[in-house]
Short mmCIF file of C-alpha atoms in Angstrom, two decimals:
data_model
loop_
_atom_site.label_atom_id
_atom_site.label_comp_id
_atom_site.label_asym_id
_atom_site.label_seq_id
_atom_site.Cartn_x
_atom_site.Cartn_y
_atom_site.Cartn_z
CA MET A 246 75.17 117.00 -13.29
CA LEU A 247 78.13 115.90 -11.24
CA ALA A 248 78.52 112.18 -11.86
CA ASP A 249 80.07 111.53 -8.45
CA MET A 250 77.54 113.41 -6.31
CA SER A 251 76.15 110.71 -4.07
CA GLU A 252 73.14 110.49 -1.80
CA GLN A 253 75.36 112.01 0.89
CA THR A 254 75.53 115.37 -0.89
CA ILE A 255 74.37 118.08 1.52
CA ALA A 256 72.46 121.17 0.41
CA LEU A 257 70.90 124.09 2.24
CA VAL A 258 68.13 126.15 0.65
CA THR A 259 67.04 129.34 2.39
CA GLY A 260 63.38 130.35 2.23
CA ALA A 261 62.55 126.75 1.36
CA ASN A 262 59.29 126.25 3.20
CA LYS A 263 57.22 127.37 0.19
CA GLY A 264 57.26 128.49 -3.44
CA ILE A 265 60.40 128.31 -5.53
CA GLY A 266 62.59 127.45 -2.56
CA TYR A 267 60.45 124.44 -1.71
CA GLU A 268 60.62 123.21 -5.31
CA ILE A 269 64.40 123.70 -5.41
CA ALA A 270 64.68 121.59 -2.27
CA ALA A 271 62.35 118.98 -3.75
CA GLY A 272 64.35 118.85 -6.96
CA LEU A 273 67.68 118.47 -5.19
CA GLY A 274 66.18 115.94 -2.81
CA ALA A 275 64.95 113.90 -5.77
CA LEU A 276 68.61 113.47 -6.73
CA GLY A 277 69.15 111.62 -3.48
CA TRP A 278 70.63 114.59 -1.67
CA SER A 279 70.10 115.54 1.96
CA VAL A 280 68.49 118.98 1.95
CA GLY A 281 68.24 121.51 4.73
CA ILE A 282 64.99 123.45 4.64
CA GLY A 283 65.88 126.95 5.74
CA ALA A 284 62.85 128.86 7.00
CA ARG A 285 62.33 132.00 9.06
CA ASP A 286 59.31 130.39 10.76
CA PRO A 287 60.50 127.17 12.46
CA GLU A 288 57.05 125.58 12.40
CA ARG A 289 56.59 126.17 8.67
CA GLY A 290 60.07 124.87 8.02
CA ALA A 291 59.37 121.74 10.01
CA ARG A 292 56.12 121.15 8.13
CA ALA A 293 57.85 121.60 4.76
CA ALA A 294 60.62 119.20 5.75
CA ALA A 295 58.05 116.65 6.93
CA ALA A 296 56.14 116.97 3.63
CA LEU A 297 59.32 116.30 1.66
CA CYS A 298 60.26 113.39 3.92
CA ALA A 299 56.81 111.91 3.24
CA LYS A 300 57.81 111.89 -0.44
CA GLY A 301 60.96 109.92 0.34
CA ILE A 302 63.32 112.91 0.40
CA ASP A 303 65.99 113.25 3.08
CA ALA A 304 65.02 116.71 4.31
CA PHE A 305 65.70 118.41 7.63
CA ALA A 306 64.46 121.69 9.02
CA VAL A 307 66.89 124.56 9.60
CA PRO A 308 65.40 127.54 11.48
CA LEU A 309 66.93 130.46 9.62
CA ASP A 310 66.04 134.12 9.48
CA VAL A 311 68.66 135.50 7.08
CA THR A 312 68.45 138.93 8.73
CA ASP A 313 69.39 137.59 12.16
CA ASP A 314 73.08 137.00 12.98
CA ALA A 315 72.31 134.56 15.80
CA ASP A 316 69.95 132.53 13.61
CA VAL A 317 72.53 132.29 10.85
CA SER A 318 75.28 131.19 13.25
CA ALA A 319 72.96 128.59 14.77
CA ALA A 320 72.08 127.29 11.30
CA ALA A 321 75.76 126.84 10.45
CA ARG A 322 76.28 124.90 13.67
CA LEU A 323 73.26 122.72 12.92
CA VAL A 324 74.56 121.83 9.45
CA GLU A 325 78.03 121.14 10.82
CA GLU A 326 76.71 118.90 13.57
CA ARG A 327 74.50 117.00 11.14
CA ALA A 328 76.86 116.61 8.19
CA GLY A 329 80.25 118.14 8.94
CA ARG A 330 80.25 120.04 5.65
CA LEU A 331 78.00 121.69 3.07
CA ASP A 332 78.14 120.97 -0.65
CA VAL A 333 75.56 123.39 -2.02
CA LEU A 334 74.10 126.63 -0.70
CA VAL A 335 71.07 128.12 -2.43
CA ASN A 336 70.37 131.65 -1.21
CA ASN A 337 66.70 131.76 -2.17
CA ALA A 338 65.09 133.74 0.67
CA GLY A 339 63.93 137.15 -0.44
CA ALA A 340 61.44 139.96 0.00
CA ALA A 341 59.66 141.92 -2.74
CA GLY A 342 58.27 145.07 -1.13
CA GLY A 343 55.72 147.04 -3.15
CA TRP A 344 55.25 146.83 -6.92
CA PRO A 345 55.21 149.07 -8.85
CA ASP A 346 57.39 151.10 -6.52
CA GLU A 347 58.48 154.54 -7.67
CA PRO A 348 61.77 155.77 -6.16
CA THR A 349 60.36 159.26 -5.55
CA SER A 350 57.86 157.84 -3.07
CA LEU A 351 60.06 155.11 -1.64
CA ASP A 352 60.25 154.77 2.14
CA PRO A 353 63.99 154.62 2.97
CA ALA A 354 63.34 152.34 5.95
CA ALA A 355 61.46 149.91 3.70
CA LEU A 356 64.35 149.93 1.24
CA LEU A 357 66.82 149.15 4.01
CA ARG A 358 64.69 146.16 5.04
CA LEU A 359 64.74 144.88 1.46
CA VAL A 360 68.50 145.31 1.24
CA ASP A 361 68.96 143.51 4.56
CA THR A 362 67.04 140.48 3.28
CA ASN A 363 67.98 140.38 -0.40
CA VAL A 364 71.62 141.43 -0.21
CA VAL A 365 73.03 141.52 3.31
CA GLY A 366 71.16 138.33 4.13
CA VAL A 367 72.92 136.55 1.27
CA ILE A 368 76.29 137.84 2.48
CA ARG A 369 75.50 136.92 6.07
CA VAL A 370 74.52 133.33 5.21
CA THR A 371 77.25 132.81 2.61
CA ASN A 372 80.03 133.91 4.93
CA ALA A 373 78.71 131.72 7.74
CA MET A 374 78.50 128.68 5.46
CA LEU A 375 81.76 129.15 3.54
CA PRO A 376 83.90 127.23 6.06
CA LEU A 377 81.57 124.25 5.58
CA LEU A 378 81.49 124.68 1.80
CA ARG A 379 85.29 124.68 1.68
CA ARG A 380 85.19 121.13 3.08
CA SER A 381 83.27 119.97 -0.01
CA ALA A 382 84.94 118.57 -3.11
CA HIS A 383 82.38 120.30 -5.36
CA PRO A 384 81.02 123.38 -3.54
CA ARG A 385 78.35 125.43 -5.28
CA ILE A 386 76.62 128.68 -4.31
CA VAL A 387 73.45 129.74 -6.13
CA ASN A 388 71.89 133.14 -5.43
CA GLN A 389 68.31 133.81 -6.44
CA SER A 390 68.33 136.94 -8.58
CA SER A 391 65.91 138.18 -11.24
CA HIS A 392 65.74 139.57 -14.75
CA VAL A 393 64.65 142.87 -13.17
CA GLY A 394 68.13 143.20 -11.68
CA SER A 395 69.77 143.34 -15.10
CA LEU A 396 70.78 146.91 -15.99
CA THR A 397 70.89 145.91 -19.66
CA LEU A 398 67.28 144.73 -19.61
CA GLN A 399 66.15 147.65 -17.42
CA THR A 400 67.47 150.14 -19.98
CA ASP A 401 66.18 148.31 -23.06
CA PRO A 402 63.03 150.10 -24.32
CA GLY A 403 61.83 146.87 -25.89
CA THR A 404 61.92 144.86 -22.65
CA ASP A 405 58.90 144.91 -20.34
CA LEU A 406 59.90 144.15 -16.77
CA GLY A 407 56.56 145.00 -15.24
CA GLY A 408 56.91 148.66 -14.35
CA ILE A 409 59.14 150.82 -12.20
CA SER A 410 60.72 149.19 -9.17
CA GLY A 411 62.59 151.58 -6.92
CA GLY A 412 63.20 148.98 -4.23
CA TYR A 413 63.18 145.34 -5.28
CA ALA A 414 64.93 145.64 -8.67
CA PRO A 415 67.89 147.64 -7.29
CA THR A 416 68.40 145.05 -4.56
CA LYS A 417 68.78 142.39 -7.24
CA THR A 418 71.22 144.60 -9.16
CA PHE A 419 73.13 144.98 -5.90
CA LEU A 420 73.06 141.20 -5.41
CA ASN A 421 74.39 140.69 -8.94
CA ALA A 422 77.34 142.98 -8.15
CA VAL A 423 78.04 141.17 -4.88
CA THR A 424 78.00 137.81 -6.67
CA VAL A 425 80.59 139.03 -9.17
CA GLN A 426 82.86 139.98 -6.26
CA TYR A 427 82.44 136.61 -4.53
CA ALA A 428 83.27 134.83 -7.79
CA ALA A 429 86.37 136.98 -8.23
CA GLU A 430 87.59 136.26 -4.69
CA LEU A 431 86.88 132.53 -4.96
CA ARG A 432 88.21 132.07 -8.49
CA GLY A 433 90.88 129.39 -8.45
CA THR A 434 89.04 127.46 -5.72
CA PRO A 435 86.45 124.70 -6.28
CA VAL A 436 83.63 127.09 -5.23
CA LEU A 437 81.41 128.12 -8.15
CA VAL A 438 79.10 131.10 -7.47
CA ASN A 439 76.26 132.04 -9.82
CA ASN A 440 72.93 133.84 -9.88
CA ALA A 441 69.67 132.36 -11.12
CA CYS A 442 66.72 134.09 -12.82
CA PRO A 443 63.63 131.94 -12.23
CA GLY A 444 61.37 134.03 -14.48
CA TYR A 445 57.95 135.45 -13.65
CA VAL A 446 56.80 132.77 -11.23
CA ALA A 447 53.44 132.74 -9.49
CA THR A 448 54.31 133.13 -5.80
CA ASP A 449 52.96 135.05 -2.85
CA LEU A 450 55.61 137.71 -3.51
CA ASN A 451 53.63 138.84 -6.56
CA GLY A 452 50.15 137.81 -5.43
CA PHE A 453 50.44 134.67 -7.59
CA SER A 454 50.21 136.77 -10.74
CA GLY A 455 53.22 135.09 -12.39
CA THR A 456 52.99 133.01 -15.54
CA ARG A 457 55.34 130.20 -14.50
CA THR A 458 54.96 127.53 -11.85
CA ALA A 459 57.28 127.32 -8.87
CA GLU A 460 58.58 124.02 -10.21
CA GLU A 461 59.48 125.69 -13.51
CA GLY A 462 61.14 128.55 -11.65
CA ALA A 463 63.27 126.13 -9.66
CA ARG A 464 64.90 124.50 -12.69
CA VAL A 465 67.70 127.00 -13.29
CA ALA A 466 68.80 127.00 -9.64
CA ILE A 467 68.88 123.20 -9.67
CA ARG A 468 70.98 123.27 -12.83
CA LEU A 469 73.44 125.74 -11.31
CA ALA A 470 73.59 123.70 -8.10
CA THR A 471 74.70 120.66 -10.10
CA LEU A 472 77.30 122.27 -12.36
CA PRO A 473 80.39 120.23 -13.21
CA ASP A 474 83.74 121.37 -11.90
CA ASP A 475 84.52 123.19 -15.16
CA GLY A 476 81.19 125.03 -15.10
CA PRO A 477 80.83 128.81 -15.14
CA THR A 478 81.21 131.08 -12.14
CA GLY A 479 80.22 134.69 -11.60
CA GLY A 480 77.34 134.59 -14.07
CA LEU A 481 73.62 135.37 -14.25
CA PHE A 482 71.51 132.66 -15.88
CA ASP A 483 67.95 131.72 -16.76
CA ASP A 484 66.56 128.63 -18.49
CA GLU A 485 67.88 129.85 -21.85
CA GLY A 486 71.43 130.51 -20.68
CA PRO A 487 73.41 133.63 -19.71
CA VAL A 488 71.50 136.84 -18.94
CA PRO A 489 73.28 140.19 -19.53
CA TRP A 490 74.23 142.18 -16.47
#
């Protein structure tokens, strides 16, 4: 953890009104950080922020639909007006679609919606927040990926990833590729960009069928958000360490 990160450290977590995102926000807030609770539904975001504030965390609601350009621009203005910079961005918001989801029966329109949330949404938010992140001494970007996005694991006969996913898994592979490109562009700057694999977490995305708690799933993102300046960039990680692409 960065020794000099003070209680003034500012983070924004998208999709933070519930599940893993909420626990990431809670974990970062427990460090004394000020945490923006990004949420597509303003009322749910406000309730989540209030719940964290009741626990002594400095949390503030940020209405943010990652698929909406105007929302994203407004969120960047809100963070700038409140703090003047951003130290950590956690792109956690995501959509799962159907599962299992065979590509031969995939609805192209549904796939485009997944890509807009899971990939374009990350690009949209990251690019809007980068000017604020560049004002930070220790900027970090953490993207929420998944083991199912790893081509190595997908093609390993001995690895069970829960069946065929023609929509969700490819969006995470796409996100992995995008993250590599961001890391390449930002190499040589203080910005560290990495992807997190939370594991099979029980959330509403999978009908709460996961085997891990949201708090457990949040740990790797919190670790990547608090990397030291000589930490890795352009990698995919879970609780055990690097995950193969």
